[in-house]
PDB file of C-alpha atoms in Angstrom:
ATOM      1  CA  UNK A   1      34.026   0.791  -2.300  1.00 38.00           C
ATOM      2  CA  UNK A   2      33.768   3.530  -4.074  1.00 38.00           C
ATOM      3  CA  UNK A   3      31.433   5.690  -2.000  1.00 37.00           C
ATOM      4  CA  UNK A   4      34.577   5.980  -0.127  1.00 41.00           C
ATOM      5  CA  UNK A   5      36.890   8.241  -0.844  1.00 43.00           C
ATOM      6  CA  UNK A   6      40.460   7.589  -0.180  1.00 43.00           C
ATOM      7  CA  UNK A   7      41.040  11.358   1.751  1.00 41.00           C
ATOM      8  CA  UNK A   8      38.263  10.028   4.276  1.00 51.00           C
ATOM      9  CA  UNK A   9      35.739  12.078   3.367  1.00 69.00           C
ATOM     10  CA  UNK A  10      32.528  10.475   1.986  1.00 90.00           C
ATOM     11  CA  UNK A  11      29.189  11.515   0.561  1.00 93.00           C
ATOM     12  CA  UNK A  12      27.962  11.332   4.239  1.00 93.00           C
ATOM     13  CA  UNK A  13      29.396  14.940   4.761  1.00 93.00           C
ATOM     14  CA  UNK A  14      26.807  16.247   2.849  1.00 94.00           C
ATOM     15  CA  UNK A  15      24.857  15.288   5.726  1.00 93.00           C
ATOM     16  CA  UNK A  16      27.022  17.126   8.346  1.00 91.00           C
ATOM     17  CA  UNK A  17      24.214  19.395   8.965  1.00 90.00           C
ATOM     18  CA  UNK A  18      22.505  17.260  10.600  1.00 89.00           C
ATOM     19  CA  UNK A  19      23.857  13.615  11.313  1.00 87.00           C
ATOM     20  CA  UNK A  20      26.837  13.048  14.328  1.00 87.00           C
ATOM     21  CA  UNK A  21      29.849  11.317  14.551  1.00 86.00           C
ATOM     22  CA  UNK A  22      27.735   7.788  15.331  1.00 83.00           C
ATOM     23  CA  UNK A  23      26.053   8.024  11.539  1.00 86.00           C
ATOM     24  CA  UNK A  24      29.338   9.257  10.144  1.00 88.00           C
ATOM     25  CA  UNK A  25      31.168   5.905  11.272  1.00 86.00           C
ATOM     26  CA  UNK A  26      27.976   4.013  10.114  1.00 87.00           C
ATOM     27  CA  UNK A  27      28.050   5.221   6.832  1.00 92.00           C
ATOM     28  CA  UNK A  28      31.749   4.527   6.457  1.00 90.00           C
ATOM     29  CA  UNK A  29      31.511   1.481   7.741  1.00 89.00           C
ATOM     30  CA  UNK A  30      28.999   0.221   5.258  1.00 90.00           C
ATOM     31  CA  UNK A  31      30.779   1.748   2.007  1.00 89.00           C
ATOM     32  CA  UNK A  32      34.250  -0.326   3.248  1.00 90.00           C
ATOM     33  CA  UNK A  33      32.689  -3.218   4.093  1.00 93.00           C
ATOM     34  CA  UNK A  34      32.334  -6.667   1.713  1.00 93.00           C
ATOM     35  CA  UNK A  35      29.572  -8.314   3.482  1.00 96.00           C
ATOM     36  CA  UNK A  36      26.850  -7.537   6.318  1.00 96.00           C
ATOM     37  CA  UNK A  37      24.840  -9.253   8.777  1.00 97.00           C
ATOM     38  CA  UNK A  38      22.262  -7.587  10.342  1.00 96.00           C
ATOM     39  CA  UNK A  39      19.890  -8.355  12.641  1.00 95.00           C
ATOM     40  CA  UNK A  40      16.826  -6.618  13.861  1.00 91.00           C
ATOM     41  CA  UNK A  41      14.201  -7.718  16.239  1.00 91.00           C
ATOM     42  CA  UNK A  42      11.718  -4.559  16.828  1.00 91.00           C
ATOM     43  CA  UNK A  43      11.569  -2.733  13.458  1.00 94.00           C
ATOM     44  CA  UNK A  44      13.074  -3.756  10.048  1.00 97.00           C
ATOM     45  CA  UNK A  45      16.945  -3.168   9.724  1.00 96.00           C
ATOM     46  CA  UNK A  46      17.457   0.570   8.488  1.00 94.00           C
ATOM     47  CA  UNK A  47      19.300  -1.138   5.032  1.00 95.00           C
ATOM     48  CA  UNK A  48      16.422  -2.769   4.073  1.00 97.00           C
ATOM     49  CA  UNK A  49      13.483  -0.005   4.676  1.00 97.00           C
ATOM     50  CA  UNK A  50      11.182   1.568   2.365  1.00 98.00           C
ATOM     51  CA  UNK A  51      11.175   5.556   2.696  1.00 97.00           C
ATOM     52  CA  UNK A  52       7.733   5.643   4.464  1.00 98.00           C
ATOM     53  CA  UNK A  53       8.498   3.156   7.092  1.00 98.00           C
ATOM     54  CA  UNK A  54      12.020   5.114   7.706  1.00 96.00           C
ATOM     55  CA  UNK A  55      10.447   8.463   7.809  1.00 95.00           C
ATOM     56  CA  UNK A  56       7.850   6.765  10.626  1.00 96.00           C
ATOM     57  CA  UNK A  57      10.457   5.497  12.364  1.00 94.00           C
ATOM     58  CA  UNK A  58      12.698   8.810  12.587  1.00 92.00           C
ATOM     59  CA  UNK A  59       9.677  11.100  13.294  1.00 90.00           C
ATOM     60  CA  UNK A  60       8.819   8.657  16.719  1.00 89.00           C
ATOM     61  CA  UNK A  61      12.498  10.195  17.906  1.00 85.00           C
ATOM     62  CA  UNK A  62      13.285  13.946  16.214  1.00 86.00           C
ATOM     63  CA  UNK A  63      10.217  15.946  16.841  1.00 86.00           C
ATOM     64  CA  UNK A  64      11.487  18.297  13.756  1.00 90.00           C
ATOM     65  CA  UNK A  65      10.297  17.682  10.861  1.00 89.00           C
ATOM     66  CA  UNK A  66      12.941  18.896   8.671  1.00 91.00           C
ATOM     67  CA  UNK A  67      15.845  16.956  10.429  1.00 90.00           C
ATOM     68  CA  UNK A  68      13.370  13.758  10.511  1.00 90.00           C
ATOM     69  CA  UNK A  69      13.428  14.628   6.188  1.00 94.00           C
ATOM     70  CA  UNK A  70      17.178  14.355   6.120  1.00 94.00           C
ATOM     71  CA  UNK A  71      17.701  11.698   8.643  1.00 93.00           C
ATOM     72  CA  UNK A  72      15.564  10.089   5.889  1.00 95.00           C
ATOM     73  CA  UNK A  73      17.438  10.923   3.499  1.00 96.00           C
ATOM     74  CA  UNK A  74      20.312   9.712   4.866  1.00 96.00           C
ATOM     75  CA  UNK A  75      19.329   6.336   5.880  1.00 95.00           C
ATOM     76  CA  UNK A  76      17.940   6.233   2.198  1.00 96.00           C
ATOM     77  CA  UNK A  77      21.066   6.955   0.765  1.00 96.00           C
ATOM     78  CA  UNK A  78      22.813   4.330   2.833  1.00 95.00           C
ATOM     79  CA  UNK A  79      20.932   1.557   1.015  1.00 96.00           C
ATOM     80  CA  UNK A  80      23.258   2.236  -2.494  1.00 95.00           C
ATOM     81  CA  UNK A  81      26.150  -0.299  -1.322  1.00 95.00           C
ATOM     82  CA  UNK A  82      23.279  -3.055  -1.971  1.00 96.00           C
ATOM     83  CA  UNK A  83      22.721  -2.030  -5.471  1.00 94.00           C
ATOM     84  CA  UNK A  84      26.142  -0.081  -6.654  1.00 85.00           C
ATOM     85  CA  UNK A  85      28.934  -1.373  -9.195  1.00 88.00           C
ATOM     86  CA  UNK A  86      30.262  -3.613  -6.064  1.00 90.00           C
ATOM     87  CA  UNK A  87      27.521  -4.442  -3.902  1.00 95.00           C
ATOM     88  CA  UNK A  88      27.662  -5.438  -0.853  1.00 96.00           C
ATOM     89  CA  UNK A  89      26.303  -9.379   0.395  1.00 97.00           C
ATOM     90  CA  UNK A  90      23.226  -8.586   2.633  1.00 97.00           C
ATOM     91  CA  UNK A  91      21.959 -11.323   5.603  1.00 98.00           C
ATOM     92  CA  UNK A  92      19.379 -10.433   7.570  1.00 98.00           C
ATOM     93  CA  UNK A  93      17.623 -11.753  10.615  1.00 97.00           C
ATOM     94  CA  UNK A  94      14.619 -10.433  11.059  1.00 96.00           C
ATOM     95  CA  UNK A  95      12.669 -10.795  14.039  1.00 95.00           C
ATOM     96  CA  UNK A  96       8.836 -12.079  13.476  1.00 96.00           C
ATOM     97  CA  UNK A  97       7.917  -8.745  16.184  1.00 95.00           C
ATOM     98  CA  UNK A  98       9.074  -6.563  13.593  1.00 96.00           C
ATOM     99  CA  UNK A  99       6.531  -7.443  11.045  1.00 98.00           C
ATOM    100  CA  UNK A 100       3.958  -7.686  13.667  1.00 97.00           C
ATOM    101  CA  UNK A 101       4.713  -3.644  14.930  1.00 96.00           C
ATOM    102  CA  UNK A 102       2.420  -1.114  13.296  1.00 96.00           C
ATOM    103  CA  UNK A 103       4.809   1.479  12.012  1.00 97.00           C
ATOM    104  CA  UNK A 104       3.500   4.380  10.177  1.00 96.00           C
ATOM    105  CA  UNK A 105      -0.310   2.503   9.857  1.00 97.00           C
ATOM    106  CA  UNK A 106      -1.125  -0.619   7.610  1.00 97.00           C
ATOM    107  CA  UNK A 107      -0.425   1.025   4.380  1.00 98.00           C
ATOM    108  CA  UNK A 108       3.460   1.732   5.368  1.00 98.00           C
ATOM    109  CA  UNK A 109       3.453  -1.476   6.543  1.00 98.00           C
ATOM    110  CA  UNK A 110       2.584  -3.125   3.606  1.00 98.00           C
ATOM    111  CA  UNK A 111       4.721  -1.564   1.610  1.00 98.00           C
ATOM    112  CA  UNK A 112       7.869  -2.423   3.611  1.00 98.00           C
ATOM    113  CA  UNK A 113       6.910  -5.935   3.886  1.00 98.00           C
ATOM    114  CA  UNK A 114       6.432  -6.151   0.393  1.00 97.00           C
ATOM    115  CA  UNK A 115       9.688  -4.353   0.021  1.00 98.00           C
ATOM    116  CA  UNK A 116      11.393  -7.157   2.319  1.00 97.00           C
ATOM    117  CA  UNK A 117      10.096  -9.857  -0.361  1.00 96.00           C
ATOM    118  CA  UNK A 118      11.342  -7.349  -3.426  1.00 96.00           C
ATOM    119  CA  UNK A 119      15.022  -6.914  -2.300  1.00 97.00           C
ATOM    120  CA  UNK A 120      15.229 -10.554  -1.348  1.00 96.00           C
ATOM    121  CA  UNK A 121      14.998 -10.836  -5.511  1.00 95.00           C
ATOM    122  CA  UNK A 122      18.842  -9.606  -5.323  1.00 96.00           C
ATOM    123  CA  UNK A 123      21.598 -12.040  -5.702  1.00 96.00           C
ATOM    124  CA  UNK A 124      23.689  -9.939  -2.898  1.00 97.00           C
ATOM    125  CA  UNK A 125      20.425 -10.227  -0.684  1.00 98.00           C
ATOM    126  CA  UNK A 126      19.325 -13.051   1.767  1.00 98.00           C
ATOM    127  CA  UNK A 127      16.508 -12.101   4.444  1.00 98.00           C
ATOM    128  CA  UNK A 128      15.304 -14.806   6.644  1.00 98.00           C
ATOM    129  CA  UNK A 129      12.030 -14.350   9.509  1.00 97.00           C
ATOM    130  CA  UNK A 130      13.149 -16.056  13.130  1.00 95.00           C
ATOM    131  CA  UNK A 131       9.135 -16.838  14.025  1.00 95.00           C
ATOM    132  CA  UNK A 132       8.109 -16.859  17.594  1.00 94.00           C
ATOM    133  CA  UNK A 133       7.877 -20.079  17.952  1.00 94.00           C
ATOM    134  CA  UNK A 134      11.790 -21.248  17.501  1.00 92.00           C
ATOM    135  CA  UNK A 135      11.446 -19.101  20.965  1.00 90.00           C
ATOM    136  CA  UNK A 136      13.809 -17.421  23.166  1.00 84.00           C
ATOM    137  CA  UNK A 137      17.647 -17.446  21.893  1.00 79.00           C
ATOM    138  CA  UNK A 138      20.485 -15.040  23.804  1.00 65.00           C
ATOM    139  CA  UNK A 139      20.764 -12.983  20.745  1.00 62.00           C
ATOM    140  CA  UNK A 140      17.428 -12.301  19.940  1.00 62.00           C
ATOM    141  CA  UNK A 141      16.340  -9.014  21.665  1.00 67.00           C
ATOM    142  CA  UNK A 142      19.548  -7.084  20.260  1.00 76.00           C
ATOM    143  CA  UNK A 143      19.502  -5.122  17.393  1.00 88.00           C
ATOM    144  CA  UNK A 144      23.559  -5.403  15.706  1.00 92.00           C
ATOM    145  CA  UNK A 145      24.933  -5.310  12.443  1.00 94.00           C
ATOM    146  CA  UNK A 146      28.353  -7.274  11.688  1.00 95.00           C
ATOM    147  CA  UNK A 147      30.471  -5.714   8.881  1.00 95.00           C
ATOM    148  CA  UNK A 148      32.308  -7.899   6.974  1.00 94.00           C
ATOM    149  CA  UNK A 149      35.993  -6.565   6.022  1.00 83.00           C
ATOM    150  CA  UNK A 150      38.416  -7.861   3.670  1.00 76.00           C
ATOM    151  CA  UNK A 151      40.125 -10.566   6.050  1.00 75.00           C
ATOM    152  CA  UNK A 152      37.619 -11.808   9.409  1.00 74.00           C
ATOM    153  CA  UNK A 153      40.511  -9.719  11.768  1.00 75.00           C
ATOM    154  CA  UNK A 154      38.632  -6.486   9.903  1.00 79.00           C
ATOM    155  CA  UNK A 155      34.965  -7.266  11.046  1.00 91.00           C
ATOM    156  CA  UNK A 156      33.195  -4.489  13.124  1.00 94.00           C
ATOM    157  CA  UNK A 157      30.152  -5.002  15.188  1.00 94.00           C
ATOM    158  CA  UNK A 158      27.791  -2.374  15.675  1.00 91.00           C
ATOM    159  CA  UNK A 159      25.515  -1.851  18.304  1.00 89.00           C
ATOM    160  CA  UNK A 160      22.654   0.754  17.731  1.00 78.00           C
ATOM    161  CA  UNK A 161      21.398   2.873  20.897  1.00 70.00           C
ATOM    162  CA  UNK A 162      19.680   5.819  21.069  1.00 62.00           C
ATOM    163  CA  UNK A 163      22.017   7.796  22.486  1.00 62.00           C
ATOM    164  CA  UNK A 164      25.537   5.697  23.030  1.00 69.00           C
ATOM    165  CA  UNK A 165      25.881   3.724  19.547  1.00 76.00           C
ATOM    166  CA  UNK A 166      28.798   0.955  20.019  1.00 86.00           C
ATOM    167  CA  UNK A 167      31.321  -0.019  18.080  1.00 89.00           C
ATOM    168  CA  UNK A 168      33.062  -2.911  18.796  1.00 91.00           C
ATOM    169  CA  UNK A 169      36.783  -4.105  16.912  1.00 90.00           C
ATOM    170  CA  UNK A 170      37.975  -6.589  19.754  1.00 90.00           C
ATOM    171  CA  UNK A 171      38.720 -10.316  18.769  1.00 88.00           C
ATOM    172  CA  UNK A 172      36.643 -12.525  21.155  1.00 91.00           C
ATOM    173  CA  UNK A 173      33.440 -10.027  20.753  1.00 91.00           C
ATOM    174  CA  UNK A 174      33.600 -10.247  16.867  1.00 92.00           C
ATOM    175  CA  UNK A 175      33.594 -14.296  17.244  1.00 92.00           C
ATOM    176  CA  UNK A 176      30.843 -14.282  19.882  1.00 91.00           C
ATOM    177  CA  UNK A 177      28.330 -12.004  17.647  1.00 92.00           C
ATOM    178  CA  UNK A 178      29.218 -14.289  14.541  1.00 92.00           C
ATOM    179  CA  UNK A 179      28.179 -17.340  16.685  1.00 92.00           C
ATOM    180  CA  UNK A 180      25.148 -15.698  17.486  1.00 92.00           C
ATOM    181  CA  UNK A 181      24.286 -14.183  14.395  1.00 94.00           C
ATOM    182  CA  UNK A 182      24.835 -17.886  12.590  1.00 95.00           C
ATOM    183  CA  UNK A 183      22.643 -19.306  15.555  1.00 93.00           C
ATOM    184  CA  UNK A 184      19.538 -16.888  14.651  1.00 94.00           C
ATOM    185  CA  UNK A 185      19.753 -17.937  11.461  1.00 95.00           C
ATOM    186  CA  UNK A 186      19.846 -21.320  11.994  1.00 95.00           C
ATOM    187  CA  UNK A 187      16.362 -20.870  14.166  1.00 94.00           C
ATOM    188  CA  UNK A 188      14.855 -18.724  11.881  1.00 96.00           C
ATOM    189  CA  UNK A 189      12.820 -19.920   8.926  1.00 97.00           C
ATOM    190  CA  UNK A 190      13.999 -20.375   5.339  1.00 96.00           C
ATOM    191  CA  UNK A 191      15.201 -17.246   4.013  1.00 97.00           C
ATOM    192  CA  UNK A 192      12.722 -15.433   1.606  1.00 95.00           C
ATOM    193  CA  UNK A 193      12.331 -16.943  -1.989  1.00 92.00           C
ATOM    194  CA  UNK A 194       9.791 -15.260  -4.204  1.00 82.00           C
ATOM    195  CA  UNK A 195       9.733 -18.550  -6.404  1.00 81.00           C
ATOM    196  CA  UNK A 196       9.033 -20.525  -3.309  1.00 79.00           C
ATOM    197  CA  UNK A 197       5.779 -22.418  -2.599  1.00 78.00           C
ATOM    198  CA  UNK A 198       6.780 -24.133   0.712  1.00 79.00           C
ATOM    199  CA  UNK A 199       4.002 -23.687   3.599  1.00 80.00           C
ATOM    200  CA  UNK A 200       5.646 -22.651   6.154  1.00 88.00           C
ATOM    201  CA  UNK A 201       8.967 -20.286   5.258  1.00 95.00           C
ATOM    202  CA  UNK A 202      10.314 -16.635   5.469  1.00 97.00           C
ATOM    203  CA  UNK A 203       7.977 -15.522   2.721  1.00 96.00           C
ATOM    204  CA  UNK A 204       4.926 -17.505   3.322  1.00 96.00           C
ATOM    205  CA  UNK A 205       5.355 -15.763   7.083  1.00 97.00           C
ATOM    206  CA  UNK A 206       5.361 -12.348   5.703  1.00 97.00           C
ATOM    207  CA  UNK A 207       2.729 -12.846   3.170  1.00 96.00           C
ATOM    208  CA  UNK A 208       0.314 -14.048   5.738  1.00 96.00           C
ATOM    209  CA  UNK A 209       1.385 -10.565   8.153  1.00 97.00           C
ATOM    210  CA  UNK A 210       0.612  -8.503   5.113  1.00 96.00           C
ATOM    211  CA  UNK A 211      -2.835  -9.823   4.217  1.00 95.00           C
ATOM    212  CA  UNK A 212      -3.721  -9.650   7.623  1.00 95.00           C
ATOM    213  CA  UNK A 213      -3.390  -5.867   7.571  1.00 93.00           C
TER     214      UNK A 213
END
C-alpha cells in the first residue's frame, strides 16, 4: 500500500505525540494488508465510524480533550485504505447491540447508522447485522479484526483491549478466527444493500434502529 513506506515509517508517526506502540502496529497493519474482516459486537468497528460517534467513543476513555481530538483524528485517518488508489476489501460483522447502544445521543447515532448503509455503497465494502435472534455463537462477544496479507500464511488477528491489545501471527489461531469469523457471517443477516427491498435483511434492520431514535 502506499501509506506504507518502505523505510517503516508511516503517516502514523505524525501521531507519535500521542498514540503507542498498539495504534502504531494497527495502523501498519491496515496500510499492508489486502483484505479485512472485522467484527464488532458493542460499538461499530473503528474503520467504519463517522467522526462524531468516534470522538464519543474516545472521550468515554481519555478524559483530555485534546488527546480524545487526535485519537480522533487518527482513527479518522485510518479509514483512507477503504477509499485510496488500492483499497482495501472490507467485511464486517456487526453485532445487532451495537446499533442498539446510545453513543454520543440519537443524533450521533443516526448519523453512523446512516453512515453504515453509505459505505456499504462501496464495491470494496460488505457490512452484514448478526440480529439477536440467530442467538448465542462462541465468537460473538469478541471484538477482532483479521488482516488479510498477500498469501493466508500472512494473516494477522487482532484483538482490541483496553490496555493489552493482541496480536496474534500463529497458524492454528489464524484458522480458528477465520472459522469463526465465516460462522458470524453465516448467522448474521444479508449484508447491507441500499437497492434492496427484502423485509427482513442487514439494511431493513438498521433502518428500523434509526427511525426508532
Amino acid at each position: 500500500m502506499a501509506m506504507a513506506q518502505e523505510n517503516g515509517k508511516g503517516w502514523w508517526d505524525e501521531f507519535n505525540d500521542t498514540i503507542g506502540p498498539a495504534a502504531r502496529n494497527l495502523a501498519e497493519l491496515e496500510s499492508r494488508s489486502t483484505a479485512l474482516r472485522t467484527h464488532g459486537p458493542l460499538v461499530i468497528p473503528g474503520m467504519l465510524q463517522t467522526e462524531d460517534y468516534a470522538r464519543a467513543v474516545l472521550a468515554a476513555t481519555e478524559a483530555n480533550p485534546q488527546r480524545a481530538g487526535r485519537y480522533t483524528e487518527f482513527r479518522l485517518t485510518r479509514q483512507r485504505v477503504l477509499t485510496g488508489d488500492s483499497p482495501v476489501t472490507c467485511r464486517a460483522v456487526v453485532h445487532e447491540s451495537a446499533l442498539h447502544t446510545l453513543v454520543g445521543g440519537p443524533t450521533v447515532m443516526r448519523g453512523q447508522l446512516l453512515r453504515l448503509m453509505e459505505v456499504s455503497r462501496l464495491p470494496n465494502v460488505t457490512v452484514q447485522v448478526y440480529p439477536f435472534e440467530a442467538g448465542v455463537y462462541a465468537a460473538h462477544t469478541r471484538s477482532f479484526v483479521i488482516f488479510g496479507g498477500g498469501a493466508p500464511e500472512l494473516d494477522t488477528v487482532y484483538l482490541e483491549h483496553p490496555t493489552n491489545s493482541l496480536i496474534l501471527r500463529d497458524g492454528e489461531q489464524l484458522d480458528e478466527y477465520a472459522k469463526m469469523f465465516e460462522r458470524l457471517s453465516e448467522l448474521a443477516l444479508a449484508p447491507v444493500d441500499p437497492e434492496s427491498h427484502a423485509s427482513r435483511d442487514s439494511l431493513s434492520l438498521i433502518q428500523h434502529v434509526m427511525y426508532a431514535l
